[in-house]
XYZ file of C-alpha atoms in Angstrom:
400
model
C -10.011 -24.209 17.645
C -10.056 -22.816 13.899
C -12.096 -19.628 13.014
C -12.883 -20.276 9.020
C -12.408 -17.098 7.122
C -12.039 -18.443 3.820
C -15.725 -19.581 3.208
C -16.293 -15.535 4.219
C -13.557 -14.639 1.435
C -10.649 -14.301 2.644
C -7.797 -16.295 2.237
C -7.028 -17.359 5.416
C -8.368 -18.539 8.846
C -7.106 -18.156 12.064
C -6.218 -20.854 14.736
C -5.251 -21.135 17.929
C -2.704 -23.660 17.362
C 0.343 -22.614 19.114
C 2.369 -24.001 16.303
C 1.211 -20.950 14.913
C 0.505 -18.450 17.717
C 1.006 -18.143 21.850
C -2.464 -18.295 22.693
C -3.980 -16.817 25.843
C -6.300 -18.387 28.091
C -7.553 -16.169 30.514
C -7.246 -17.972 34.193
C -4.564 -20.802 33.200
C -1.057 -19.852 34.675
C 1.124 -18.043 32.953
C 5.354 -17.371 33.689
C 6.257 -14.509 35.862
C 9.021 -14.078 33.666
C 6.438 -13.368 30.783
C 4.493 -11.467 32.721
C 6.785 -8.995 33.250
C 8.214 -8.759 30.133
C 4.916 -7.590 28.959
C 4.277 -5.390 31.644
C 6.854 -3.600 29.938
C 6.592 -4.102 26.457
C 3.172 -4.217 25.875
C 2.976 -0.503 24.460
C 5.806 -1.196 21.680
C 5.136 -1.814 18.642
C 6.735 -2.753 15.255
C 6.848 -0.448 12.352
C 8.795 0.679 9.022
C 10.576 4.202 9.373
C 8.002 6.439 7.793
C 5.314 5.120 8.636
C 2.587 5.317 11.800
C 0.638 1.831 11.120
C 2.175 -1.313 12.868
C 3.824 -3.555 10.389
C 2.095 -6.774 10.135
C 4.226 -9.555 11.282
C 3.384 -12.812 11.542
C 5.096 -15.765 13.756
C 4.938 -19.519 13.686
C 6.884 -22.255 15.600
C 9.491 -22.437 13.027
C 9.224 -26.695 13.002
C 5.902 -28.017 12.116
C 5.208 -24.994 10.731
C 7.016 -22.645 8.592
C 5.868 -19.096 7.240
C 7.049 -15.360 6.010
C 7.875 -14.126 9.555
C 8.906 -14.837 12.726
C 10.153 -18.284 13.610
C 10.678 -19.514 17.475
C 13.759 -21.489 17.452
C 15.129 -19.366 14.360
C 15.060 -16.496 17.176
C 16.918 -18.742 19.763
C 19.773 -18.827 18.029
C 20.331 -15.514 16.509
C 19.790 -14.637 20.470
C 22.352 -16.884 21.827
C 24.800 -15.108 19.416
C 23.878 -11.625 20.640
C 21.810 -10.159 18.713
C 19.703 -7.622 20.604
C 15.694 -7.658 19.659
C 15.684 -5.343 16.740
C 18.558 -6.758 15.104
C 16.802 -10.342 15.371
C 13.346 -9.140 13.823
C 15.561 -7.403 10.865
C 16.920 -10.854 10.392
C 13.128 -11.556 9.426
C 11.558 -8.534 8.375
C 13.233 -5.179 6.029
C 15.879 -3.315 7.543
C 13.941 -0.402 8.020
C 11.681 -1.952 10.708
C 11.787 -0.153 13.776
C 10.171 -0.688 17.639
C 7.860 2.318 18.419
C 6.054 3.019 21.722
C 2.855 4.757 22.215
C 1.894 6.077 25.362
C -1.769 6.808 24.285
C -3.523 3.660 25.639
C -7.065 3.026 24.995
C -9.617 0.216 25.133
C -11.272 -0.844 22.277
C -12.978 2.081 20.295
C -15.089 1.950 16.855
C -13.368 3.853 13.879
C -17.207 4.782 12.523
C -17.471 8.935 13.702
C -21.291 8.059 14.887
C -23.372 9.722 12.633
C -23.150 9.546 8.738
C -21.748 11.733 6.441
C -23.333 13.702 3.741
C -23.196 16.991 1.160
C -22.036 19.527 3.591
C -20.366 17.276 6.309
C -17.084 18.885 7.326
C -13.610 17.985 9.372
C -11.538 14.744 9.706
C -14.107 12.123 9.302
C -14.256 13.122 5.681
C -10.954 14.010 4.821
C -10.260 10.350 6.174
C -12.882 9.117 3.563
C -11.295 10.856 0.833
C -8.120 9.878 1.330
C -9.233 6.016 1.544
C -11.435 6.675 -1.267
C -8.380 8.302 -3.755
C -6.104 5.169 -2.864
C -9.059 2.911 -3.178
C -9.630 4.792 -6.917
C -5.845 3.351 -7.956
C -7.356 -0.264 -8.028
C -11.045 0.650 -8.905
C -10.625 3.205 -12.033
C -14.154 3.472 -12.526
C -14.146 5.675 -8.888
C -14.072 9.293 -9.994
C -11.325 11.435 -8.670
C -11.938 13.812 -5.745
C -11.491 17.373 -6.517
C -13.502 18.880 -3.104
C -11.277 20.817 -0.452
C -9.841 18.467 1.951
C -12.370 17.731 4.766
C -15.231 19.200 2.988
C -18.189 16.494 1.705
C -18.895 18.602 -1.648
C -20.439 17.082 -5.337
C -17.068 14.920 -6.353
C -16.615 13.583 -2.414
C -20.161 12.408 -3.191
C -20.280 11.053 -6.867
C -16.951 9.094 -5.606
C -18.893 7.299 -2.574
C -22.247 7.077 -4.895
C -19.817 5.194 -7.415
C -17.876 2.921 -4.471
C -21.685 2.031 -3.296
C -22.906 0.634 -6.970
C -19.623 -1.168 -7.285
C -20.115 -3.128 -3.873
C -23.546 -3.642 -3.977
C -24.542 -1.153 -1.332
C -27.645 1.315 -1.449
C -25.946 4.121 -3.885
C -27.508 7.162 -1.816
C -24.168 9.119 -1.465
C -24.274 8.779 2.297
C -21.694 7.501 4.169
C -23.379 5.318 6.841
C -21.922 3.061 9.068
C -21.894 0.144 6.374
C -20.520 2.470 3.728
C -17.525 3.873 6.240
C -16.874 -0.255 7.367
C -16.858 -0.760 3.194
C -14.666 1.270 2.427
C -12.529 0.738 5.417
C -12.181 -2.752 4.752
C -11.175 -2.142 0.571
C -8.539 0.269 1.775
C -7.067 -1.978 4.059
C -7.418 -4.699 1.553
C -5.476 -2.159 -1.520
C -3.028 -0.915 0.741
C -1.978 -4.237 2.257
C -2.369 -3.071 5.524
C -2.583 -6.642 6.768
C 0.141 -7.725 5.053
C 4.360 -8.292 5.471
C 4.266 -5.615 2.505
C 1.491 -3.146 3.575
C 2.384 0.463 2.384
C 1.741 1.893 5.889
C -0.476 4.888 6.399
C 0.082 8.223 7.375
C -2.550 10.402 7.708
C -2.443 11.326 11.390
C -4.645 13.944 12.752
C -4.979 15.490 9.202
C -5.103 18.871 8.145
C -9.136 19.394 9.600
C -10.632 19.194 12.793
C -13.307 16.502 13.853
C -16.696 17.785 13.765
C -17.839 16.194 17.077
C -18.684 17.877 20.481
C -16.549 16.567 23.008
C -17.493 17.011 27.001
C -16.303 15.211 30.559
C -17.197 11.495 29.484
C -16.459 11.112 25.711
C -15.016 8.274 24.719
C -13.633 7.745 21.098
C -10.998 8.643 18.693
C -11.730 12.272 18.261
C -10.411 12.030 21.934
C -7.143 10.837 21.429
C -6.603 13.262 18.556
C -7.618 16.153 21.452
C -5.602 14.651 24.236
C -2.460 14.738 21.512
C -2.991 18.005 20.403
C -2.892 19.257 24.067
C -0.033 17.479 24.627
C 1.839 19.253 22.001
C 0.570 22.898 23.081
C 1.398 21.828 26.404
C 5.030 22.125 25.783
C 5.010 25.399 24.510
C 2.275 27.194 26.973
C 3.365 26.359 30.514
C -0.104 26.860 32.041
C -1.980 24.376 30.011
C -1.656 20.948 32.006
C -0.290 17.646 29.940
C -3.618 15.512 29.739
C -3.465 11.452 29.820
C -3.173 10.417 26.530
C -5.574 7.598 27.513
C -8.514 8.053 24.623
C -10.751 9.019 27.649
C -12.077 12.864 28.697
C -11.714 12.830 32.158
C -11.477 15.693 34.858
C -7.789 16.522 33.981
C -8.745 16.767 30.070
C -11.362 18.941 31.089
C -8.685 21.285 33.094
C -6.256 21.154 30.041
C -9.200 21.983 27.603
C -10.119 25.072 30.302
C -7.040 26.303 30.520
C -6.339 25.869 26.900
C -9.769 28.003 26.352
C -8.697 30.767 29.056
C -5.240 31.267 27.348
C -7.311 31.828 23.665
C -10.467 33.917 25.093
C -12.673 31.017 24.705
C -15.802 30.607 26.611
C -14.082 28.158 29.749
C -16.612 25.670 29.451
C -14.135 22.626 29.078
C -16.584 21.722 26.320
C -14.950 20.840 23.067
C -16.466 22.235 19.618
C -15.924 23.983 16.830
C -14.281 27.165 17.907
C -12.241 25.334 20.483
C -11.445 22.664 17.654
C -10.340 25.703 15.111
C -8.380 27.031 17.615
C -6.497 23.918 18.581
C -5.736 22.983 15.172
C -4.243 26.763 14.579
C -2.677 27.040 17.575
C -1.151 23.234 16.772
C 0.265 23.988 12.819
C 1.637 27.565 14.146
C 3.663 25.260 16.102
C 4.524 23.185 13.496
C 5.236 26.141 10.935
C 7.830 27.433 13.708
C 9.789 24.855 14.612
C 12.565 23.537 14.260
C 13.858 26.225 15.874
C 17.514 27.748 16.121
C 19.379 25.713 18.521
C 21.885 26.962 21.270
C 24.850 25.770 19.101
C 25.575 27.139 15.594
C 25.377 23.806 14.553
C 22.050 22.446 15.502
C 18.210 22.999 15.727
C 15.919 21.607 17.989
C 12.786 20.197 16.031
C 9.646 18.532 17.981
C 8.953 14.749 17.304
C 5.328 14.481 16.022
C 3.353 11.440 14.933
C 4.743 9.131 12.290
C 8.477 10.583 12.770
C 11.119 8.509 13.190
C 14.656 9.168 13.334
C 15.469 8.070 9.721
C 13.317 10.259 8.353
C 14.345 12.866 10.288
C 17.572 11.986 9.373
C 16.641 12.437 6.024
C 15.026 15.233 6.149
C 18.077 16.926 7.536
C 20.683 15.571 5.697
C 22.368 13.530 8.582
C 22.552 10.119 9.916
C 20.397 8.578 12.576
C 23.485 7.808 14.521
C 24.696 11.688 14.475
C 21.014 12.036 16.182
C 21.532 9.486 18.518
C 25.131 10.367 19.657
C 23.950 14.121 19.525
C 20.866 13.111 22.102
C 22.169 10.264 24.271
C 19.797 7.830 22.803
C 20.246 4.163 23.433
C 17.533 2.853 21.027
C 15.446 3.894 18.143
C 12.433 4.827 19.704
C 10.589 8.562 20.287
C 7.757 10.398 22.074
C 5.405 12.594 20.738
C 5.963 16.114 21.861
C 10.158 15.159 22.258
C 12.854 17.294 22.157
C 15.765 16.551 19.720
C 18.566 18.443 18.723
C 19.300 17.436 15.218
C 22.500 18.383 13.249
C 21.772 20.971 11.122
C 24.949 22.468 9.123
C 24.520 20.487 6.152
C 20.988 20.757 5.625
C 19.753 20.401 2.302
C 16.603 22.476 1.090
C 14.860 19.135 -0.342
C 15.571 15.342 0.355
C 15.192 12.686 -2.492
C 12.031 10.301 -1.896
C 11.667 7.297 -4.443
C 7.661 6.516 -5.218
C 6.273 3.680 -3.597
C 2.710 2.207 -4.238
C 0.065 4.245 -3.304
C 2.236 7.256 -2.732
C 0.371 10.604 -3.944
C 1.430 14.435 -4.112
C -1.177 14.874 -1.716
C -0.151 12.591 0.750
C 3.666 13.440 0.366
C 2.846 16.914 0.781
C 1.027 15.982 4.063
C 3.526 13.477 5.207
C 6.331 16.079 4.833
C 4.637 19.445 5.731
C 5.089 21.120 2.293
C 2.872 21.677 -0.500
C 1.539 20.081 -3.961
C 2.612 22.990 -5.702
C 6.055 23.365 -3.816
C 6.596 19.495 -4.972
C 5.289 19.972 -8.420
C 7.470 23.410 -8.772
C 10.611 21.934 -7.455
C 10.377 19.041 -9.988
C 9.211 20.509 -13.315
C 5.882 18.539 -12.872
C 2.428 19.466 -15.073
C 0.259 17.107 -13.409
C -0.284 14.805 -10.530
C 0.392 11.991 -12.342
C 3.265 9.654 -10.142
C 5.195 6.360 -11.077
C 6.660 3.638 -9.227
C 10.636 4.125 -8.463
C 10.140 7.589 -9.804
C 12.556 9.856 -7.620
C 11.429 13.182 -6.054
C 12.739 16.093 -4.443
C 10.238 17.225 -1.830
C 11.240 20.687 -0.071
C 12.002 20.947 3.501
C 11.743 23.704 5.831
């Protein structure tokens, strides 16, 4: 069977041709051996140090059919000469890949917030938009630039998605609507290679502004995970606020977390989630982040909280030390961390900026997010008059 995508488009179409992919029946029989393997594995993921999207890899049989990626019998023999997993899929893919694992399991949810956006619309929804929207502008010139705060649907937020809609042939009424969000969605996948071996990754996490949704026992979307996360972190650092599931679902013990969460800030204990307890979560979450790493027991170290989209290169990196020192400091066996983790991270020779080399679609703005600092601190530290970046160009971006 052959899904055509290319009369839609696209320049592809996808088969289920097991010269090009291990398809799944459901109800044919299947290897224990495979089962279990993916029992175990199923919540690991592939991605490039820095970033929080999967990398896009691709696989084929490696005989009849050849491509960028992975290649079956290619992998049998790099595994009969011992190379463990990672080190085979860096034999295919850049050296920087590495295997993350998310514990925050979810079935399938739709990224559209529910209700469009407009003048005056406020939190992450939009400051998702405008970030798509400013990477979209690099390709699409004509797109004006975005000057509103971050998260807040002003006059240039709007004259940017009024311009996107005459460009793509959609009603130009400066509303974001479910076939505006899926629009521009899809072009900022498309721009940032997302789907492809090169994608520049993304990195815009929970942002800097919470969701504007109401969230109760029974919600069921991604504002959810972002709430279940940011009780997670809090959780580590006030004992009487339970760890939720981080299962994209607001059950009974999300309710108790978002209660006791509520009690511990004054709130009214309702275990209903909305804009004061949003406000307060997000505060209560970047104190945290403002305050650690803190001093370590040993002269010699601090111990800094892993949060989405670290990895221990760029931790590495952002304290002057290898990801081995980590490792060996930690008693780590592999690569991979947890949100909300603990790590003692080598500290004495830690530099007050890092060097970062441009890549495409970089910004000030998204450096300064992806490295909790500032446009201003970034600009100041390297002489810089505007906001203008190039390719290769090398940066020194402060670090606390």
């Amino acid at each position: 069977m052959v899904l055509r995508y290319r009369n839609r488009g696209y320049d592809f179409d996808i088969t289920n041709s097991t010269a090009y992919d291990q398809y799944f029946v459901y109800g044919r029989p299947i290897y224990e051996s495979i089962s279990r393997i993916v029992d175990k594995i199923f919540n690991e993921y592939v991605r490039r140090q820095g970033q929080e999207a999967p990398y896009f890899t691709s696989f084929c049989n490696g005989s009849t059919v050849t491509c960028q990626g992975l290649s079956q019998w290619g992998t049998v023999s790099l595994a009969n000469q011992g190379l463990t997993p990672l080190q085979i899929l860096r034999s295919y893919y850049p050296n920087d890949i590495e295997i993350a694992e998310t514990n925050i399991i979810t079935d399938v949810v739709t990224s559209y917030p529910g209700t469009p956006l407009r003048t005056g619309s406020t939190g992450l929804d939009v400051q998702t938009i405008q970030t798509y929207l400013n990477r979209i502008r690099q390709n699409y010139p004509a797109i004006p630039v975005i000057t509103d705060q971050s998260g807040v649907f002003g006059d240039s937020t709007r004259a940017a998605v009024i311009k996107f809609q005459n460009i793509f042939g959609l009603t130009p009424d400066g509303i974001v609507g479910k076939s505006t969000w899926y629009k521009i969605s899809n072009l900022y996948t498309a721009v940032a290679r997302l789907g492809e071996l090169d994608s520049e990754g993304t990195s815009l996490g929970i942002g800097t502004v919470p969701p504007n949704t109401i969230l109760r026992q029974g919600s069921k979307n991604p504002d959810v995970v972002t709430l279940q996360y940011l009780l997670s972190v809090i959780s580590e650092y006030y004992p009487s606020i339970p760890n939720p599931d981080q299962d994209g679902t607001f059950g009974n013990n999300t309710r108790q977390s978002v209660i006791a969460f509520q009690q511990l800030m004054q709130l009214n204990p309702d275990g209903i989630v909305g804009p004061l307890t949003w406000q307060a979560l997000y505060k209560t979450y970047q104190g945290i982040e403002q305050n650690v790493p803190l001093p370590g027991t040993g002269s010699n170290t601090i111990n800094y909280v892993v949060k989405a989209g670290d990895s221990l290169w760029l931790i590495a990196q952002r304290y002057n030390t290898t990801v081995d020192a980590i490792k060996s400091l930690n008693g780590l066996t592999n690569n991979m961390l947890n949100i909300g983790q603990v790590l003692k991270v080598p500290a004495s020779n830690a530099a007050p900026y890092i060097s970062y080399t441009v890549q495409s679609g970089d910004t000030l703005w998204l450096l300064a997010r992806r490295y909790n600092t500032t446009v201003d601190a970034i600009k100041n530290l390297n002489g810089l008059t505007s906001n203008m970046l190039n390719i290769g160009q090398i940066l020194k971006i402060p670090v606390s």
